[in-house]
PDB file of C-alpha atoms and ligand atoms in Angstrom:
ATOM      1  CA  UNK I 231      67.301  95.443  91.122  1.00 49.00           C
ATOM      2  CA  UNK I 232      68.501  99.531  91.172  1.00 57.00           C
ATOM      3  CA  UNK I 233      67.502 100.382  87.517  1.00 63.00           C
ATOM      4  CA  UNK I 234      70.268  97.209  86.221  1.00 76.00           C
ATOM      5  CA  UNK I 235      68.660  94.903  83.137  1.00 86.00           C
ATOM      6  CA  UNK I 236      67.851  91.737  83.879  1.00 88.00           C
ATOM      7  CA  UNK I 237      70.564  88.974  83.676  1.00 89.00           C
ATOM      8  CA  UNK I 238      70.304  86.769  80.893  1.00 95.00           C
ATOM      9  CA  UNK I 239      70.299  83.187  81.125  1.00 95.00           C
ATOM     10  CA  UNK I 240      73.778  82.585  80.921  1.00 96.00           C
ATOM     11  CA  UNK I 241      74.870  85.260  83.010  1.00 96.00           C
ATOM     12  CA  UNK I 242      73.268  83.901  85.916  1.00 95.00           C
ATOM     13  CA  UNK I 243      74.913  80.562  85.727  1.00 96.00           C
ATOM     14  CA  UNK I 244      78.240  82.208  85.197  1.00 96.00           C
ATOM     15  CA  UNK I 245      77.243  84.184  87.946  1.00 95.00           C
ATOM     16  CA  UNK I 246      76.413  81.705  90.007  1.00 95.00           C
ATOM     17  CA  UNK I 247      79.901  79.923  89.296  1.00 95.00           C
ATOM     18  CA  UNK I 248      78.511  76.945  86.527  1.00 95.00           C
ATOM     19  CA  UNK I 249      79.922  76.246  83.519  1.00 93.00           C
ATOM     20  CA  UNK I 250      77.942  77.732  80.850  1.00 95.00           C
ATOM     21  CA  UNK I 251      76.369  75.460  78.255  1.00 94.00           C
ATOM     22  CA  UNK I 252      73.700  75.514  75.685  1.00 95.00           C
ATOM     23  CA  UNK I 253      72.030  72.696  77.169  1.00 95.00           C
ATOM     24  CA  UNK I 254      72.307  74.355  80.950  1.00 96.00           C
ATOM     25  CA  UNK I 255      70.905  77.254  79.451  1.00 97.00           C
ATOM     26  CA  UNK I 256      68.173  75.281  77.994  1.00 97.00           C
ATOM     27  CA  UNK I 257      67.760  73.636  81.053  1.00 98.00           C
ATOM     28  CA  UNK I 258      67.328  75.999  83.193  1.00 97.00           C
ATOM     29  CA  UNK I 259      64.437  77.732  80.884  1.00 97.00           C
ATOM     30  CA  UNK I 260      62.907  74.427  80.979  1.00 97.00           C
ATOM     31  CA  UNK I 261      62.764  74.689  84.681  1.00 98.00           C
ATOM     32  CA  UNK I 262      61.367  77.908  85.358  1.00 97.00           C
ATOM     33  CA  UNK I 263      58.967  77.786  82.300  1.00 96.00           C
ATOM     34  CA  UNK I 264      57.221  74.339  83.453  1.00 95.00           C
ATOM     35  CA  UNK I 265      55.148  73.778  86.415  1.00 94.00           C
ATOM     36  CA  UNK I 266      56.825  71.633  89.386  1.00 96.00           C
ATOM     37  CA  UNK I 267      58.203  69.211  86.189  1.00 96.00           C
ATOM     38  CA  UNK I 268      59.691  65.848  87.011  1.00 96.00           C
ATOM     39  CA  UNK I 269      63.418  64.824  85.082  1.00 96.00           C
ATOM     40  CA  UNK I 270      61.950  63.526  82.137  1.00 95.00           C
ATOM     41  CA  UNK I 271      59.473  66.418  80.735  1.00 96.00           C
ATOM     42  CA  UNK I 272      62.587  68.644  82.009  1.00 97.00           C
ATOM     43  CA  UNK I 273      64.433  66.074  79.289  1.00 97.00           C
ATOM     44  CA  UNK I 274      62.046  66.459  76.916  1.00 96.00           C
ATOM     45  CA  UNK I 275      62.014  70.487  77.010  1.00 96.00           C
ATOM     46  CA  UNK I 276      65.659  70.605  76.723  1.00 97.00           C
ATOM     47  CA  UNK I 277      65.257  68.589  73.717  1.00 97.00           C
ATOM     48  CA  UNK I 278      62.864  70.865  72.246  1.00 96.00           C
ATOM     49  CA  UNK I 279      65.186  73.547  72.600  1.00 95.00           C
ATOM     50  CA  UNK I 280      68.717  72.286  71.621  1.00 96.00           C
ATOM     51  CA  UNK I 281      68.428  68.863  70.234  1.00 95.00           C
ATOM     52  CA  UNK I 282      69.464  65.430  72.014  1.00 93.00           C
ATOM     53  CA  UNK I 283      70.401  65.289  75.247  1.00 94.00           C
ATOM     54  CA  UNK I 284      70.821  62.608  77.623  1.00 95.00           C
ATOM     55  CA  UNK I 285      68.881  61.947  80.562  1.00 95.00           C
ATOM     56  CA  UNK I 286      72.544  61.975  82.988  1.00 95.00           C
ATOM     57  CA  UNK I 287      73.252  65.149  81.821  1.00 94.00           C
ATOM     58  CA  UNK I 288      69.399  66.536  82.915  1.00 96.00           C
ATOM     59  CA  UNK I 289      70.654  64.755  86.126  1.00 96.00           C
ATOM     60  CA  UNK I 290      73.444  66.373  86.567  1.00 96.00           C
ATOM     61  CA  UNK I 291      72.589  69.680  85.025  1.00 96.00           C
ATOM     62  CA  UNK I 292      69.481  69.757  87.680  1.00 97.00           C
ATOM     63  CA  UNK I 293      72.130  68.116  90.666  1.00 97.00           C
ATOM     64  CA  UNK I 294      74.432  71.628  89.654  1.00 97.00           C
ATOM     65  CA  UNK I 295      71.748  73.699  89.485  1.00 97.00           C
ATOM     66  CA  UNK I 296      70.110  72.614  92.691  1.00 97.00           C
ATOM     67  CA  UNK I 297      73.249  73.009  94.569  1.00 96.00           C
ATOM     68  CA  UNK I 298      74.121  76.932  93.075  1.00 96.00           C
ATOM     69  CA  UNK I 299      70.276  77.723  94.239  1.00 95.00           C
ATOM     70  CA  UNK I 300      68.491  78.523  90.913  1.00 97.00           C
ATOM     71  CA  UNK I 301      66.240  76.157  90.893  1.00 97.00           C
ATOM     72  CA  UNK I 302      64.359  74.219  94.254  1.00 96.00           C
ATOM     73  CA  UNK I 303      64.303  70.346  93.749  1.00 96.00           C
ATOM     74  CA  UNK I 304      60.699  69.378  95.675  1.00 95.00           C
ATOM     75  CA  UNK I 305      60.216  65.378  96.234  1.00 93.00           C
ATOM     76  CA  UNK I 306      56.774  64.946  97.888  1.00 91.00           C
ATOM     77  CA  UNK I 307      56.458  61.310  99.287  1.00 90.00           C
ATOM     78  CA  UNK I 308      56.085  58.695  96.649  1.00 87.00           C
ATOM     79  CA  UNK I 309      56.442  61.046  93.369  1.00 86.00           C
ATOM     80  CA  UNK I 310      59.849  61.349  91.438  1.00 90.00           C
ATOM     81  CA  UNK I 311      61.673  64.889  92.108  1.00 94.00           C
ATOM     82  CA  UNK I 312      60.373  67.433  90.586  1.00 96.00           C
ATOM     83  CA  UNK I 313      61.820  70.912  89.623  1.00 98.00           C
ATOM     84  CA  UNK I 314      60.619  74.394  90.231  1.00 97.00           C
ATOM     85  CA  UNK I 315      62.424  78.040  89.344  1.00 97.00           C
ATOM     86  CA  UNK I 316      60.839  79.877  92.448  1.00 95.00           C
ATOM     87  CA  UNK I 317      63.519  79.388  94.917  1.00 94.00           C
ATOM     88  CA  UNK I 318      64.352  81.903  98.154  1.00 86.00           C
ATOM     89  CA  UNK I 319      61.253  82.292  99.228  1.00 89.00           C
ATOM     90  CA  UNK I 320      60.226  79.209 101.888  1.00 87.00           C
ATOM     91  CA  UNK I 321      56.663  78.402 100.210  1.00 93.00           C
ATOM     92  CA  UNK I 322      55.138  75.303 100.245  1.00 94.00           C
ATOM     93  CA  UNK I 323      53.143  72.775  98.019  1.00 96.00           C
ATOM     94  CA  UNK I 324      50.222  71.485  98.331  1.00 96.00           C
ATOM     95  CA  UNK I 325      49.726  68.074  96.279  1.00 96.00           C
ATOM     96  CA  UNK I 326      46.834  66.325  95.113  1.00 95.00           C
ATOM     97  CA  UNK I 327      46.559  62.524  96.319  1.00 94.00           C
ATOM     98  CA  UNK I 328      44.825  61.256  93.345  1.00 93.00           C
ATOM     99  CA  UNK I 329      46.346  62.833  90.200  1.00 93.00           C
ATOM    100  CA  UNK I 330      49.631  64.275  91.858  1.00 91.00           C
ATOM    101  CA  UNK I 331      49.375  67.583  90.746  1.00 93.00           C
ATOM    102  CA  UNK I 332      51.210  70.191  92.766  1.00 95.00           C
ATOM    103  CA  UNK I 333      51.076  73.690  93.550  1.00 96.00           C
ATOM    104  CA  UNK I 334      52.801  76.714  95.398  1.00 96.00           C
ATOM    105  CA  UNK I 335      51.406  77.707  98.940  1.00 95.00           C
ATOM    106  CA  UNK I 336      52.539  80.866 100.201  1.00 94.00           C
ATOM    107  CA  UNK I 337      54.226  80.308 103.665  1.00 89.00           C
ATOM    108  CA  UNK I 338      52.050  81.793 106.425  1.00 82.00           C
ATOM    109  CA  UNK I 339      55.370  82.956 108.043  1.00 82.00           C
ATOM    110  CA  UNK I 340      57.308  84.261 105.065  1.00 78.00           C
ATOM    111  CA  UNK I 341      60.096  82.660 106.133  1.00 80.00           C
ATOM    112  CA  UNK I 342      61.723  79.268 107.619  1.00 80.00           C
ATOM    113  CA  UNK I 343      61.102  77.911 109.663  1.00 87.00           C
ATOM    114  CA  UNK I 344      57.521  78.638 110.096  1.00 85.00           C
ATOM    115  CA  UNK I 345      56.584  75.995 112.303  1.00 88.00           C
ATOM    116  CA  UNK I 346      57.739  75.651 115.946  1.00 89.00           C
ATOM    117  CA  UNK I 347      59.103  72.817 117.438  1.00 92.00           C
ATOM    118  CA  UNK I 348      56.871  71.953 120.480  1.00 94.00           C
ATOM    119  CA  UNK I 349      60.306  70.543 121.499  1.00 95.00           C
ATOM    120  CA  UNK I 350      63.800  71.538 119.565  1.00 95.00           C
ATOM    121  CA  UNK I 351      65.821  68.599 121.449  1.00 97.00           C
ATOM    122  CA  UNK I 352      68.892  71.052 121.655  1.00 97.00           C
ATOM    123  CA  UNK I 353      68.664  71.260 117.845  1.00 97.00           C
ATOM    124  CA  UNK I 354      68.810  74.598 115.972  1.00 95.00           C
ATOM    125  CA  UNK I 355      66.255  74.404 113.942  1.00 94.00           C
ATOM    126  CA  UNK I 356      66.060  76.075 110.313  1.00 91.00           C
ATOM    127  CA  UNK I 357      63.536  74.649 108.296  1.00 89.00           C
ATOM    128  CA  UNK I 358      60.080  72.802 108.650  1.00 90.00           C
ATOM    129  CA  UNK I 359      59.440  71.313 105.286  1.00 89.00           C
ATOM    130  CA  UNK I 360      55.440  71.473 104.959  1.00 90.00           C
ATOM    131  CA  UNK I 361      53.101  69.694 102.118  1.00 94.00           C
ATOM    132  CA  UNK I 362      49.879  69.817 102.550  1.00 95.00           C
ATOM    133  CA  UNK I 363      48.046  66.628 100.657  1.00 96.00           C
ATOM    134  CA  UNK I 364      44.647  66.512  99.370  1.00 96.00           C
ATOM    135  CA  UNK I 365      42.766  66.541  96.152  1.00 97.00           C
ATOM    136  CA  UNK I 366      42.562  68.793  93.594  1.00 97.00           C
ATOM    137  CA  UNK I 367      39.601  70.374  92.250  1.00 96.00           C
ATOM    138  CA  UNK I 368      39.173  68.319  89.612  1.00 95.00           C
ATOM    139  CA  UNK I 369      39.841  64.902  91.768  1.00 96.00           C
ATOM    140  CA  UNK I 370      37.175  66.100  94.697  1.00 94.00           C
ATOM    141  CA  UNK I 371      34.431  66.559  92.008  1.00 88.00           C
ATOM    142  CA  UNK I 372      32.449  63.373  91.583  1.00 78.00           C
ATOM    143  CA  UNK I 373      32.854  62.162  88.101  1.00 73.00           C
ATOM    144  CA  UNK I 374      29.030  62.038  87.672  1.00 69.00           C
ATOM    145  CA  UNK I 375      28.378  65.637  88.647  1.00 69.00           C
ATOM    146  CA  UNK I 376      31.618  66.807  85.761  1.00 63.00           C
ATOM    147  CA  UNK I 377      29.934  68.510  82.560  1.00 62.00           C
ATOM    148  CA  UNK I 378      31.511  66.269  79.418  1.00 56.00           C
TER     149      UNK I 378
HETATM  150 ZN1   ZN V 595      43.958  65.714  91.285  1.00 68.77          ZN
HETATM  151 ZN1   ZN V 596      56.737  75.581  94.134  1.00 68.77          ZN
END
């Protein structure tokens, strides 16, 4: 940004063509204050911040919000969705098999898609969507040798 303030809240969903609401503000916030959250602590932050609101309208807030590109909607295999604000950028996850706990790779390549196809079959390829799967820290310790 050439010497501009940042955007507020607000203006970036205007700017990015969404209806402007206190609970898409909210929402929003939510997303890029938490860590990789799934729809309901998303719910629960919104609450927090501007009193009830259903869980269809996190849907659909998160749905609009997805599609305008603020915020990167990550769904590793057999976890609900979960939400991030770092979006533009092609890095990957890597997610813990035991307590599902997920966080942001760097991509190698810096940008998609970073893999090659040993064969494209005549498609043109843009993306390779990587996770990486493991355990965390905390779930590769043996409970035994974990000061309590
Ligand atoms: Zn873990
Ligand atoms: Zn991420």
């Amino acid at each position: 940004m050439t010497g501009s303030r940042t955007p507020t809240t607000a203006e970036e969903l205007r700017g990015a063509g969404l209806r402007v609401t206190a609970a898409r503000v909210a929402l929003l916030e939510a997303v890029r204050a938490g860590d990789h959250l799934g729809v309901e602590a998303l719910a629960g932050g919104v609450r927090d911040r501007v009193g009830h609101v259903s869980l269809q309208a996190v849907y659909e807030g998160l749905h609009a919000l997805a599609a305008a590109g603020l915020v990167r909607r990550i769904e590793p295999a057999g976890s609900p969705a979960r939400f991030e604000g770092r979006v533009g950028d092609n890095h990957h996850h890597v997610v813990c098999r035991s307590c599902g706990l997920v966080v942001d790779v760097d991509c190698e390549a810096g940008e998609a898609p970073c893999l090659t196809a040993s064969d494209d079959h005549g498609f043109a390829i843009d993306e390779a969507e990587v996770i990486y799967w493991g355990l965390c820290p905390d779930c590769s310790t043996p409970r035994s040798a974990r000061a309590l």
